Structures are given as C-alpha cells and as structure tokens.
Coordinates of N, CA and C in Angstrom, one line a residue:
Chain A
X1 N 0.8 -1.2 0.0 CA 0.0 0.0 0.0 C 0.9 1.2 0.0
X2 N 0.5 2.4 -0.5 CA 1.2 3.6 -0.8 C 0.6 4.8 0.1
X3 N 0.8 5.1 0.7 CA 0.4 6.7 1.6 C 1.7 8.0 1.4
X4 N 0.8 9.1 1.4 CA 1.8 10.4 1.5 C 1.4 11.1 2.5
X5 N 2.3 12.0 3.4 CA 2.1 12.4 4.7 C 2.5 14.5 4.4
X6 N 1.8 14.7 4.3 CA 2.2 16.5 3.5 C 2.3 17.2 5.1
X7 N 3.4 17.6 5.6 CA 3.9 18.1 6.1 C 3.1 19.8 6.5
X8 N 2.4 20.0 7.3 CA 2.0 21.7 7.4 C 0.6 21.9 6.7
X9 N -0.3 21.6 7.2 CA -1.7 21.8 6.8 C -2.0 23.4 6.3
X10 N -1.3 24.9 6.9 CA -1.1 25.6 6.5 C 0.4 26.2 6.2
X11 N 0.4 27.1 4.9 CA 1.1 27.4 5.0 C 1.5 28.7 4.1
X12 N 2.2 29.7 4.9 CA 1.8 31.2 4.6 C 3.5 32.3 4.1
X13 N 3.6 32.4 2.7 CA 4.7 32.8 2.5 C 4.4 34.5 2.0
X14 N 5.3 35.2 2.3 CA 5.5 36.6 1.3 C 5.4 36.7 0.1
X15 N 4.9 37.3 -1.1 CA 4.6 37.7 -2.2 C 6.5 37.4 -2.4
X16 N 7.2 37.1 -3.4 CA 8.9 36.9 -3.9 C 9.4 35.7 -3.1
X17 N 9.1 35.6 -2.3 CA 9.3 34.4 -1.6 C 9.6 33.4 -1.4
X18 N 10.5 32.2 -1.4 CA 10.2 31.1 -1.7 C 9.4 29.8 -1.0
X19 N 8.7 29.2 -2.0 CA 7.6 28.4 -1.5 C 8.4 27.1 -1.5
X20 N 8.1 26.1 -0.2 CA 8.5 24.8 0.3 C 7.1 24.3 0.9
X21 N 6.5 23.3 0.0 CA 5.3 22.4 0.3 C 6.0 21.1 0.3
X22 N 6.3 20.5 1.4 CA 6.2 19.2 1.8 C 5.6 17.9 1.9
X23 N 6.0 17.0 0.8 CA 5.6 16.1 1.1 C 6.5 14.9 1.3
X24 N 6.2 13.7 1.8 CA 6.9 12.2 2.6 C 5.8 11.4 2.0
X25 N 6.4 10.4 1.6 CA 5.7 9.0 1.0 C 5.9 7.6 1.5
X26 N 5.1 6.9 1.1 CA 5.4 5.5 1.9 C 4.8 4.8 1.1
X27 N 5.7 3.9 0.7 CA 5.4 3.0 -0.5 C 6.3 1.5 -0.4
X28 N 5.9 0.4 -0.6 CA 6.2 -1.1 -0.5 C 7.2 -1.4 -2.2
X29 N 6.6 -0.8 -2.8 CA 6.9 -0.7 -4.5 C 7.7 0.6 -4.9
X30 N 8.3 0.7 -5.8 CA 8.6 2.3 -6.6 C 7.5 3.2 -7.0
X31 N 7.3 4.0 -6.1 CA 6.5 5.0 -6.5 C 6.2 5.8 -7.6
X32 N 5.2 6.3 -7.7 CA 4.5 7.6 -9.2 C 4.0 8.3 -8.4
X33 N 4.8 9.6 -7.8 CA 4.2 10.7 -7.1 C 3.8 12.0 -8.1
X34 N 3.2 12.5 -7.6 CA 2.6 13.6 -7.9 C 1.9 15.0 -7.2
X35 N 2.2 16.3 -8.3 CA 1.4 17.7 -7.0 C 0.4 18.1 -8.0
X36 N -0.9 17.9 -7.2 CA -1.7 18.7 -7.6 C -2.3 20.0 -7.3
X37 N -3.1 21.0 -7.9 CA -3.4 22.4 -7.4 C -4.8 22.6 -7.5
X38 N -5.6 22.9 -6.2 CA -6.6 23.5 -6.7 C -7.4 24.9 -5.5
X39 N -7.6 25.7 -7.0 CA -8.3 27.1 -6.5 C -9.5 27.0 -6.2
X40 N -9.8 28.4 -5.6 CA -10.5 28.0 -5.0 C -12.2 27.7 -5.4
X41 N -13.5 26.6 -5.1 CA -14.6 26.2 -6.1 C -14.1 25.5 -7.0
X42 N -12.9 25.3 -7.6 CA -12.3 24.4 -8.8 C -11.8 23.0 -8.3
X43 N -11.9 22.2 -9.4 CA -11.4 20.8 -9.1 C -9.4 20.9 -9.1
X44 N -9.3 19.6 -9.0 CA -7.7 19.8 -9.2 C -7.1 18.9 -10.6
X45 N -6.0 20.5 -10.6 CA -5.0 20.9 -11.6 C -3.5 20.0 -11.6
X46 N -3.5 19.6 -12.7 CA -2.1 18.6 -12.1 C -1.0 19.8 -12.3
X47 N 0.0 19.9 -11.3 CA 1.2 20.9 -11.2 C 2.5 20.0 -12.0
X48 N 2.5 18.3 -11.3 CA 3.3 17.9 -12.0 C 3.8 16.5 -11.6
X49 N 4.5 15.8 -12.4 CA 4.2 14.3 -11.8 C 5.8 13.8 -11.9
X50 N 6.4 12.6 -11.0 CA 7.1 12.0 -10.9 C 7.1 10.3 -11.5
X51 N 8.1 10.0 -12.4 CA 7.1 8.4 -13.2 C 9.0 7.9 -13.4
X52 N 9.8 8.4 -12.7 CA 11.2 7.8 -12.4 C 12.1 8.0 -13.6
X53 N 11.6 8.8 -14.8 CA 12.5 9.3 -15.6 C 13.9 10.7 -15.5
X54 N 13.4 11.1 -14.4 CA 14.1 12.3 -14.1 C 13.6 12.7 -12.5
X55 N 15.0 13.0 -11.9 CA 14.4 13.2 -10.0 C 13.8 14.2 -9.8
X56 N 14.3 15.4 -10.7 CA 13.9 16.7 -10.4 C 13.0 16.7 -11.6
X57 N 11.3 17.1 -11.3 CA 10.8 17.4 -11.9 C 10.3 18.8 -12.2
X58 N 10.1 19.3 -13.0 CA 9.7 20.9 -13.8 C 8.1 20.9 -13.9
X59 N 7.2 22.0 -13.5 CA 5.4 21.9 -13.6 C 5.5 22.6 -14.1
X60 N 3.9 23.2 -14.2 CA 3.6 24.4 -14.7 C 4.2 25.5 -13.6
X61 N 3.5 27.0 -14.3 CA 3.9 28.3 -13.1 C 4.8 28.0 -12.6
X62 N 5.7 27.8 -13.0 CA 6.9 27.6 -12.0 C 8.0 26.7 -11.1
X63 N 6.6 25.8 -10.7 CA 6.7 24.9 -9.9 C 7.8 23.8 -10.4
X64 N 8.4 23.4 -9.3 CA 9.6 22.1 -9.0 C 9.3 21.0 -8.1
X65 N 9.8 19.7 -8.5 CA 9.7 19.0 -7.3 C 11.1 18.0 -7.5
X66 N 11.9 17.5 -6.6 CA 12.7 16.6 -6.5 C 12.0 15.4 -5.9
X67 N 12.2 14.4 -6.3 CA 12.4 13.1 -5.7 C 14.0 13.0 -5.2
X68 N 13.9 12.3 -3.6 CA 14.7 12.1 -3.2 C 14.7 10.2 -2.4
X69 N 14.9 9.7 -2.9 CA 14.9 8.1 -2.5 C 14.7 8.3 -1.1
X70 N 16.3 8.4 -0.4 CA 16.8 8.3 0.7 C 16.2 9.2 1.9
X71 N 15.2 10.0 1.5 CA 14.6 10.7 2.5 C 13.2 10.3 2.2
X72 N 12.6 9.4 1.0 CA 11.3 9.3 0.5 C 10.6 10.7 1.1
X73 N 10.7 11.7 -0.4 CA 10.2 12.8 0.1 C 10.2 13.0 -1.3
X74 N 9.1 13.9 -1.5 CA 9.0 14.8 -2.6 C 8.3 16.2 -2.7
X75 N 9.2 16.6 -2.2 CA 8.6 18.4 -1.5 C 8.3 19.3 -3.2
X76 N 7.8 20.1 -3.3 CA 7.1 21.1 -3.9 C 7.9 22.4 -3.9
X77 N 8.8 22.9 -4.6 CA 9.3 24.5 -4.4 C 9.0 25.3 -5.6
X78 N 9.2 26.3 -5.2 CA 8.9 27.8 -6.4 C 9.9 28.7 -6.0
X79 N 10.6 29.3 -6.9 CA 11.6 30.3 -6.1 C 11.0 31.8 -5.9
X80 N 9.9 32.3 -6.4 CA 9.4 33.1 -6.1 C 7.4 33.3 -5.9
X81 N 7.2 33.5 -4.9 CA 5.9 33.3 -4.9 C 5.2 34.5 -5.7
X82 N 3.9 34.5 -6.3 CA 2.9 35.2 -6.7 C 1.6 34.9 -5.9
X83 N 0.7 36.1 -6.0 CA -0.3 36.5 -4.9 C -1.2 35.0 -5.9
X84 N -1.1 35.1 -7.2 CA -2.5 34.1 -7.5 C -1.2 32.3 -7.4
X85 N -0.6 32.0 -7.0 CA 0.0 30.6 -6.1 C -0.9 30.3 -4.9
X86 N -1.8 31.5 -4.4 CA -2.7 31.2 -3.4 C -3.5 29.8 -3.6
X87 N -3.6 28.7 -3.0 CA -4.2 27.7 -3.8 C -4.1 26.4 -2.2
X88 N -5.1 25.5 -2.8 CA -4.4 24.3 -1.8 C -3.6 22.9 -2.6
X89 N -2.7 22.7 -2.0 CA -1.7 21.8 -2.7 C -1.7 20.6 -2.7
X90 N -1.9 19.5 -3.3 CA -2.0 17.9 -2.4 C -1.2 16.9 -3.6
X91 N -0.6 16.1 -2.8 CA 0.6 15.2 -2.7 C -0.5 13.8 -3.4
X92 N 0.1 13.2 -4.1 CA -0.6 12.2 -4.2 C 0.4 10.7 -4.8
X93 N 0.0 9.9 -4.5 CA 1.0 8.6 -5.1 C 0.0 7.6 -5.3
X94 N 0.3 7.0 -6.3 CA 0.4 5.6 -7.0 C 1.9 4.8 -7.2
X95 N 1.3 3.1 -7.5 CA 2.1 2.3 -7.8 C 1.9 1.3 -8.7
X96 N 2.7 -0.3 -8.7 CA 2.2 -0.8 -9.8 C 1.1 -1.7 -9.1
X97 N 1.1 -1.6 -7.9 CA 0.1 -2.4 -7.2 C -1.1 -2.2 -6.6
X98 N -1.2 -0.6 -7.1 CA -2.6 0.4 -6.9 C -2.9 0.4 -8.3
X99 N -2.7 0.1 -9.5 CA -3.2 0.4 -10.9 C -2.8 2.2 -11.6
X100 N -4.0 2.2 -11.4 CA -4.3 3.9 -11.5 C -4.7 4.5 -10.4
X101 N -4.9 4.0 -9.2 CA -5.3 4.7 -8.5 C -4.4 5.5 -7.6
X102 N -4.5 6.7 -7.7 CA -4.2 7.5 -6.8 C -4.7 7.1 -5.6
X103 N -3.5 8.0 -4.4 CA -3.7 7.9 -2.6 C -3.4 9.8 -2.3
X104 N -4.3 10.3 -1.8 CA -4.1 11.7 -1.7 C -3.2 11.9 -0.7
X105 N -2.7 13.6 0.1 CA -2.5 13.6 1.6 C -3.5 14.5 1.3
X106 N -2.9 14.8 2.9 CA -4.3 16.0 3.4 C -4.5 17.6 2.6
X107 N -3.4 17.5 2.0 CA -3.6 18.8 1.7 C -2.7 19.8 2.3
X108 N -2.1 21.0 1.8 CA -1.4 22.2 2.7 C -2.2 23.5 2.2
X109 N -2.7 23.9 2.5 CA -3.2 25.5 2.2 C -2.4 26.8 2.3
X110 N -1.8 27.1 0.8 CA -0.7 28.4 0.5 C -1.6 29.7 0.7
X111 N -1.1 30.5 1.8 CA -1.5 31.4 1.8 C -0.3 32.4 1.5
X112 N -0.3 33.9 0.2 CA 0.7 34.5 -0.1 C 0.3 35.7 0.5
X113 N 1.3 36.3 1.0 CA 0.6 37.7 1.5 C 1.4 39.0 0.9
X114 N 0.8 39.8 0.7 CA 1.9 41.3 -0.1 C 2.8 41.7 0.4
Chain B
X1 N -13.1 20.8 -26.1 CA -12.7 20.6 -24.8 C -13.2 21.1 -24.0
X2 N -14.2 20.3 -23.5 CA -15.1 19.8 -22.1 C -13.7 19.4 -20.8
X3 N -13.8 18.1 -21.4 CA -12.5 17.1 -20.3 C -13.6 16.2 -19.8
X4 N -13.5 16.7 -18.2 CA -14.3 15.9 -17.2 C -16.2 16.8 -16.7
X5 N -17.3 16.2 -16.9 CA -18.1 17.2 -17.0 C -19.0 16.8 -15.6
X6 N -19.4 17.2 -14.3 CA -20.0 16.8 -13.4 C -21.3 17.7 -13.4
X7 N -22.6 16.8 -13.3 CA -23.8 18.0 -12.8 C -24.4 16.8 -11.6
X8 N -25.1 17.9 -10.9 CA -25.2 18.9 -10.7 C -24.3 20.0 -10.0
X9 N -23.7 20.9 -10.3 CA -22.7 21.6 -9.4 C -22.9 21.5 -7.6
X10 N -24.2 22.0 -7.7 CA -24.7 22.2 -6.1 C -25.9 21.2 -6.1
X11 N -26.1 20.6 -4.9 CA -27.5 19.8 -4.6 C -27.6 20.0 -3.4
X12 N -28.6 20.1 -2.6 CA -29.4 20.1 -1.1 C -30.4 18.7 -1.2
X13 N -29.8 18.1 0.0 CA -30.8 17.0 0.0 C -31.1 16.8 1.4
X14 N -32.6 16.1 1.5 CA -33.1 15.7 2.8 C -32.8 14.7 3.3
X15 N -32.1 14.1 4.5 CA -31.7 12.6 4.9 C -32.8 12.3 4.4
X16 N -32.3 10.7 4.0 CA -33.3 9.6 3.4 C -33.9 9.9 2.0
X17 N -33.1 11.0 1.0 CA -33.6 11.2 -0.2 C -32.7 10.5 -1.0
X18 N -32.7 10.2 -2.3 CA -31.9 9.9 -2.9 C -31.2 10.2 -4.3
X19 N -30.1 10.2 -4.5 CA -29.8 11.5 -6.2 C -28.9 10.6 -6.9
X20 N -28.7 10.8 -7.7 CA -27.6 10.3 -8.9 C -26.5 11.7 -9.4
X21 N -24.8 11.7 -8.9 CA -24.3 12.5 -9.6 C -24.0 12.4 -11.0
X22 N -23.4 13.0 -11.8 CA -23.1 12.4 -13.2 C -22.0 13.1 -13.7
X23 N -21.1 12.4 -14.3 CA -19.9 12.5 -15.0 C -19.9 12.0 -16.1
X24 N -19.4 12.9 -16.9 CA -19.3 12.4 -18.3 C -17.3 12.8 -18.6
X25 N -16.9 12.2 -19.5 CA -15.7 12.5 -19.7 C -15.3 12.5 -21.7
X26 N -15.0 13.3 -22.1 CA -14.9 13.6 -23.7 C -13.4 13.0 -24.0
X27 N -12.4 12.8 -23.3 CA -10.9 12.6 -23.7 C -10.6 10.7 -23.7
X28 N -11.9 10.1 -24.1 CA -11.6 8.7 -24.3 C -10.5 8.4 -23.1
X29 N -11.2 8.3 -22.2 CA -10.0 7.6 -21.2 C -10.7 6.4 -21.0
X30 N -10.0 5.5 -20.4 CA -10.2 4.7 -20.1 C -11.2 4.3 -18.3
X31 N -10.3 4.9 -17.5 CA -10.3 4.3 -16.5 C -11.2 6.2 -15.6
X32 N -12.2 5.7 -15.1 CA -13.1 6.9 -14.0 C -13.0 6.5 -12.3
X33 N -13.2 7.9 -11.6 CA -13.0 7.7 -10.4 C -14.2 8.4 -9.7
X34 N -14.4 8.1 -8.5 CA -15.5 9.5 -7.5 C -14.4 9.4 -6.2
X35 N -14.2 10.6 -6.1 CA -13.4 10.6 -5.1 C -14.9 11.7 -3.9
X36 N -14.3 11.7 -2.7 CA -15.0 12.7 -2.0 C -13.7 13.5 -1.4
X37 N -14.2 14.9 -1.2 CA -13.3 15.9 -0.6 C -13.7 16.3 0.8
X38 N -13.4 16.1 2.3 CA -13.7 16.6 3.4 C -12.5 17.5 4.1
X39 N -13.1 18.3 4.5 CA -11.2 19.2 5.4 C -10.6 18.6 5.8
X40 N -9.3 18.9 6.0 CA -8.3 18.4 6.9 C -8.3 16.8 6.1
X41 N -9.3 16.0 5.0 CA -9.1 14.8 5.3 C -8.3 14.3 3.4
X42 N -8.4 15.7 3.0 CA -7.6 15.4 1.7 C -8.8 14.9 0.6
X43 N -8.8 14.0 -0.4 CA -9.5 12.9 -1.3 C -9.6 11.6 -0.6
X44 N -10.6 11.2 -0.8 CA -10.5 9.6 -0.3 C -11.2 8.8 -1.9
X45 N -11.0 8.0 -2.3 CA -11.5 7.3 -3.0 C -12.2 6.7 -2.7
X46 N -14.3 7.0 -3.6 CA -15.0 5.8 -3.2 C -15.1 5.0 -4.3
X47 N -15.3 5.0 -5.1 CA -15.6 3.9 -6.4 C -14.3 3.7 -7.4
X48 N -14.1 2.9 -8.3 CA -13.4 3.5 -9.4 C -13.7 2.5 -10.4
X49 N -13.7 2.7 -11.8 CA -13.8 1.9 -12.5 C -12.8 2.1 -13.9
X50 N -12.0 0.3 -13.8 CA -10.8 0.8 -13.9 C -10.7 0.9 -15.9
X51 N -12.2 0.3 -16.1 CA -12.1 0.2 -17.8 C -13.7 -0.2 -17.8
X52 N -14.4 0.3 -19.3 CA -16.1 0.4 -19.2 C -16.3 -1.4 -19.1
X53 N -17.2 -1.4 -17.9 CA -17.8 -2.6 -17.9 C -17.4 -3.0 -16.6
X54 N -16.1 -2.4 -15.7 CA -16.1 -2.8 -14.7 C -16.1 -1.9 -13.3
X55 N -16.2 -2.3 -12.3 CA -16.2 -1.5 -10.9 C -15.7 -1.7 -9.9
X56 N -15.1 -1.1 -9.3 CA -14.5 -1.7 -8.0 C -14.6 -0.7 -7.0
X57 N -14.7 -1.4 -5.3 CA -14.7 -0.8 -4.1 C -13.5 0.2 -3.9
X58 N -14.0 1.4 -3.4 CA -12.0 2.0 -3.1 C -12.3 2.5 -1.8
X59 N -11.9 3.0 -1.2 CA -11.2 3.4 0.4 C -13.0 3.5 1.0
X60 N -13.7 4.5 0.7 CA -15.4 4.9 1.5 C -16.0 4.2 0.4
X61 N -16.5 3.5 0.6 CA -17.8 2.8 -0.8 C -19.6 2.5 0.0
X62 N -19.0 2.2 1.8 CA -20.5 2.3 1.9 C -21.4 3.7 1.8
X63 N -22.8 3.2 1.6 CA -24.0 4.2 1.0 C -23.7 4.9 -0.3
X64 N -23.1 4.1 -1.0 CA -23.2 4.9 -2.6 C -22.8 3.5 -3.3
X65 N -23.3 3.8 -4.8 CA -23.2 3.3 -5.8 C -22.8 3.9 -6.9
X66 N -22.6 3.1 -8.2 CA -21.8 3.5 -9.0 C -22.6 2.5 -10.5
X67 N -22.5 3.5 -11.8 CA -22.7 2.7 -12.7 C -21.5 3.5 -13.4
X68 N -21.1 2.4 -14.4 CA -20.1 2.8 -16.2 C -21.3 2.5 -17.0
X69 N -22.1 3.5 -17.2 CA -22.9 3.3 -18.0 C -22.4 3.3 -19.4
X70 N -21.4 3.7 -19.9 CA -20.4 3.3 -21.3 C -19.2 4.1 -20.7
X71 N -18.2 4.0 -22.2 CA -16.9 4.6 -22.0 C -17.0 5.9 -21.6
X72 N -17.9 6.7 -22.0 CA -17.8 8.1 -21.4 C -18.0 8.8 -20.2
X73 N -19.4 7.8 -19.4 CA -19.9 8.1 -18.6 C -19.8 7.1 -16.9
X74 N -19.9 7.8 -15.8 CA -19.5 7.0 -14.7 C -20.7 7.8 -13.5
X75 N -21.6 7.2 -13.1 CA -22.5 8.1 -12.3 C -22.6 7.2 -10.9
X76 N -22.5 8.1 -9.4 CA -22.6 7.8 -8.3 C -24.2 8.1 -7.7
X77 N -24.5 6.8 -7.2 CA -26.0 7.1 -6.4 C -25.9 6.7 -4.9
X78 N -26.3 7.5 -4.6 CA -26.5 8.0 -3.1 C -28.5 7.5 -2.9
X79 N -28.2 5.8 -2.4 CA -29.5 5.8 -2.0 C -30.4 6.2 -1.0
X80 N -29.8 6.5 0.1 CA -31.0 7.1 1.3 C -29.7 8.2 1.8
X81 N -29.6 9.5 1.3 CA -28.9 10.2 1.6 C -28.9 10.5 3.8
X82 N -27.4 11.0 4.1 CA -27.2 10.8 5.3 C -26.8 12.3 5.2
X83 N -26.6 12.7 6.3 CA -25.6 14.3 6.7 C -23.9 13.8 6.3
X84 N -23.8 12.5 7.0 CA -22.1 12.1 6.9 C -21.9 12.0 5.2
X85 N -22.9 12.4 4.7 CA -22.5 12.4 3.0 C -22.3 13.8 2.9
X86 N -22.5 14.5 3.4 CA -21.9 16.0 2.8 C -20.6 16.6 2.6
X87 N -20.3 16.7 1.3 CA -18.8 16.9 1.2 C -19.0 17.4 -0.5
X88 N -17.8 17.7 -0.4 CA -17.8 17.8 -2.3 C -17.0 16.4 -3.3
X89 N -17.7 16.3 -3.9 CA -17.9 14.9 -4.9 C -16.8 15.5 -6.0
X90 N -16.0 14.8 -6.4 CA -14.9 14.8 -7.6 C -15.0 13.5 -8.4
X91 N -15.7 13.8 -9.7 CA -15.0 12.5 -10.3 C -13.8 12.9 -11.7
X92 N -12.8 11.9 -11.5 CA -11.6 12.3 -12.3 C -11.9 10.9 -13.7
X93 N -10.8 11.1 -14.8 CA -10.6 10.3 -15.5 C -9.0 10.1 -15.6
X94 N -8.5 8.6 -16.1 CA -7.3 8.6 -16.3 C -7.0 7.9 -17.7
X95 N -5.9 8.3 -18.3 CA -6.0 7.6 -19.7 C -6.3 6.1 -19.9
X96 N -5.3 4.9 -18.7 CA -5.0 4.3 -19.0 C -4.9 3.6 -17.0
X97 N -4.7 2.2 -17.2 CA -5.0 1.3 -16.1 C -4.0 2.1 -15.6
X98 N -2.5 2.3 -15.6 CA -1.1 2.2 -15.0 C -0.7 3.2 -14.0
X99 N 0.3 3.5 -12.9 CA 0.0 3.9 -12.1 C 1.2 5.4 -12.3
X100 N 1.1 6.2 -13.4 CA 2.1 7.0 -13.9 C 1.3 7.8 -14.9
X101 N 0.0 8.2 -15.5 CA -1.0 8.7 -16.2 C -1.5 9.8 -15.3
X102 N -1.7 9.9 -13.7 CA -2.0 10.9 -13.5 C -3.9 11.1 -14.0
X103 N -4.5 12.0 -13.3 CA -6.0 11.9 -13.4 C -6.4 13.8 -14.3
X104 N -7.5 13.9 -14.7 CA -8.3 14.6 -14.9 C -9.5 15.3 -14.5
X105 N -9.5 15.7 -13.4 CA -10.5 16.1 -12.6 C -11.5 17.1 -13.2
X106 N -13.4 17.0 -12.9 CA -14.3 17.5 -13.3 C -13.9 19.0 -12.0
X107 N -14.7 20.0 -12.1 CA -14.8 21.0 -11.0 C -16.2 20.1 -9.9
X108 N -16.8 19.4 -9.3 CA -17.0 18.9 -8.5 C -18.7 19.6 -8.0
X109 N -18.8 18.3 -7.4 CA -20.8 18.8 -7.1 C -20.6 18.7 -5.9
X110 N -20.8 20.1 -4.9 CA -21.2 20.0 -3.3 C -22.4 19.5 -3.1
X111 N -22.6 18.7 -1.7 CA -23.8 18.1 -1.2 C -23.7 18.5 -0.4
X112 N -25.1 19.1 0.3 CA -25.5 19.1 1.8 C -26.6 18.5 1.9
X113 N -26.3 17.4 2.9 CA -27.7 16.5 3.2 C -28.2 17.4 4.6
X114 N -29.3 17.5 4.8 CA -29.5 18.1 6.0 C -30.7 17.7 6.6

C-alpha cells in the first residue's frame, strides 16, 4: 500500500518568496508521485508528476519538485511566490500495485501575503 | 474541450432522499473515479472503474453506488442520503489502467444533506 504524509496543513509565504510544500511518502513498491493544485470552487490541476525518468521534476507556473529516494520525500518548491499561487496543494502517489489509483494527503493551504 | 463534466454543481438534500451524480468525460479515457473531498481529510477514493464494464470498491464505498454506463460516462447514487455524506464529490478520468497517467479532474458537485 502507498500513503503520503504532507507536512503543514497551513502554510503562509511573502509575495517573492520562496515556496517549500512538503511532502513524505510511503510506499512497498517504486512509486509515481505527484502535485496537484486547486483554487478555490475548482477541481484539481495537475502541477506535475514523478514516473522515475528524471528526479527533479519541472510543472507548470513555475513549480519544481525533487524526488529524493533516501529521505522518501517529494517536497514542492517555487523560487518566487505570486499572490494568484494562493491555492491548496495535495501530494498524491500511486504504484504498480494500486493500478491507476491515486492515494491523496491531506492537503497544505498556501496562503501569499503582499 | 469539455475534459471531465459533473452536474449537478450544487445539490441540497433531505436525509433519506436519494440523487444520482453524473460524469461524463470527452478525452476517451479509459479508467473513471469518484473521489469525496472533506477538510483536513484530503481525497478519499469511493468507487473506481478501472475500464467500461467494470467497478470496483475504493477506500469509503459504503452508502453509494456506481454505474459505467459506457466509456464516457460514470454516475454515483447515493440511495438514502445521510448528513455524513456532505462533502464535495470529484470525479476524475485517467487515460490508461497504469500507475504513472496521472487523473483529470471534473470542477465537482457539493452536497448538503440536511
């Protein structure tokens, strides 16, 4: 079974800023992580996904994420925040023994302030 | 480009009523989900069906149902609606069975049972 544990249910940066959304995973198999985005009333936006071709991944707006094996972590950064990054963030993983299914975390709520 | 299409957006229901949500999806995927969204509790997966014709239980499945009425469409019924059903409803599509495709999310139908 696969779970992700997102680190900081809130979390509140300066407008230039940089943004650090954490997530930790737990997985029996090689994972397929993933960050999704969603504003607010709207469903969620894939930011960007991990499928073991490359550790450091590139998303949309800006967004990065590393896979790191040896910490099973796959945190979320931006080197500079913008006021519409306001959004809630959620970690999600699959494997080859989930199919397609995604396993969400709880979520972190970016709050950017001016 | 629709993508993923959910109605009703909003519904109010009375314990012990009962509704059908509806998803339709236009990007020929394969594989549909209903996820529910509660605070602090992230996505949970209740249904999913991983290719038209089949269905399977995922994480919450009691008090709801599910049909793949064909490849496009995937609809959740809530037979004797409860309060503990109020939450917002997501259903996503994914291209393909594997666990590296990543989902497609509709913008989602809130329920208040009351």
């Amino acid at each position: 079974a696969q779970s992700v544990t997102q680190l900081g249910s809130h979390v509140s940066v300066s407008e230039g800023a940089l943004v650090l959304l954490r997530c930790n995973y737990s997985s029996s198999v090689p994972p397929y992580l993933f960050w999704y985005v969603q504003y607010p009333n709207q469903g969620l936006q894939l930011l960007l996904k991990y499928t073991s071709a490359a550790t450091l991944v590139k998303g949309i707006n800006g967004f990065e994420a590393e896979f790191k094996k040896s910490e099973t972590s796959f945190h979320l950064t931006k080197p500079s925040a913008h006021m519409s990054d306001a959004a809630e963030y959620f970690c999600a993983v699959s494997g080859e023994t989930s199919g397609s299914r995604l396993t969400f975390g709880e979520g972190t709520q970016l709050t950017v302030n001016p | 480009n629709a993508g993923v299409t959910q109605t009703p957006k909003f519904q109010v229901l009375k314990t012990g009523q009962s509704m059908t949500l509806q998803c339709a999806q236009d990007m020929n995927h394969n594989s549909m989900y209903w996820y529910r969204q509660d605070p602090g509790m992230g996505l949970r997966l209740i249904y999913y069906s991983a290719s038209e014709g089949t269905t399977d239980k995922g994480e919450v499945p009691n008090g709801y149902n599910v049909s793949r009425l064909n490849k496009r469409e995937f609809s959740l019924r809530l037979e004797s609606a409860a309060p503990s059903q109020t939450s917002v409803y997501f259903c996503a599509s994914s291209e393909g069975q594997g666990p590296y495709y990543g989902y497609t999310f509709g913008s989602g139908t809130r329920l208040t049972v009351v």
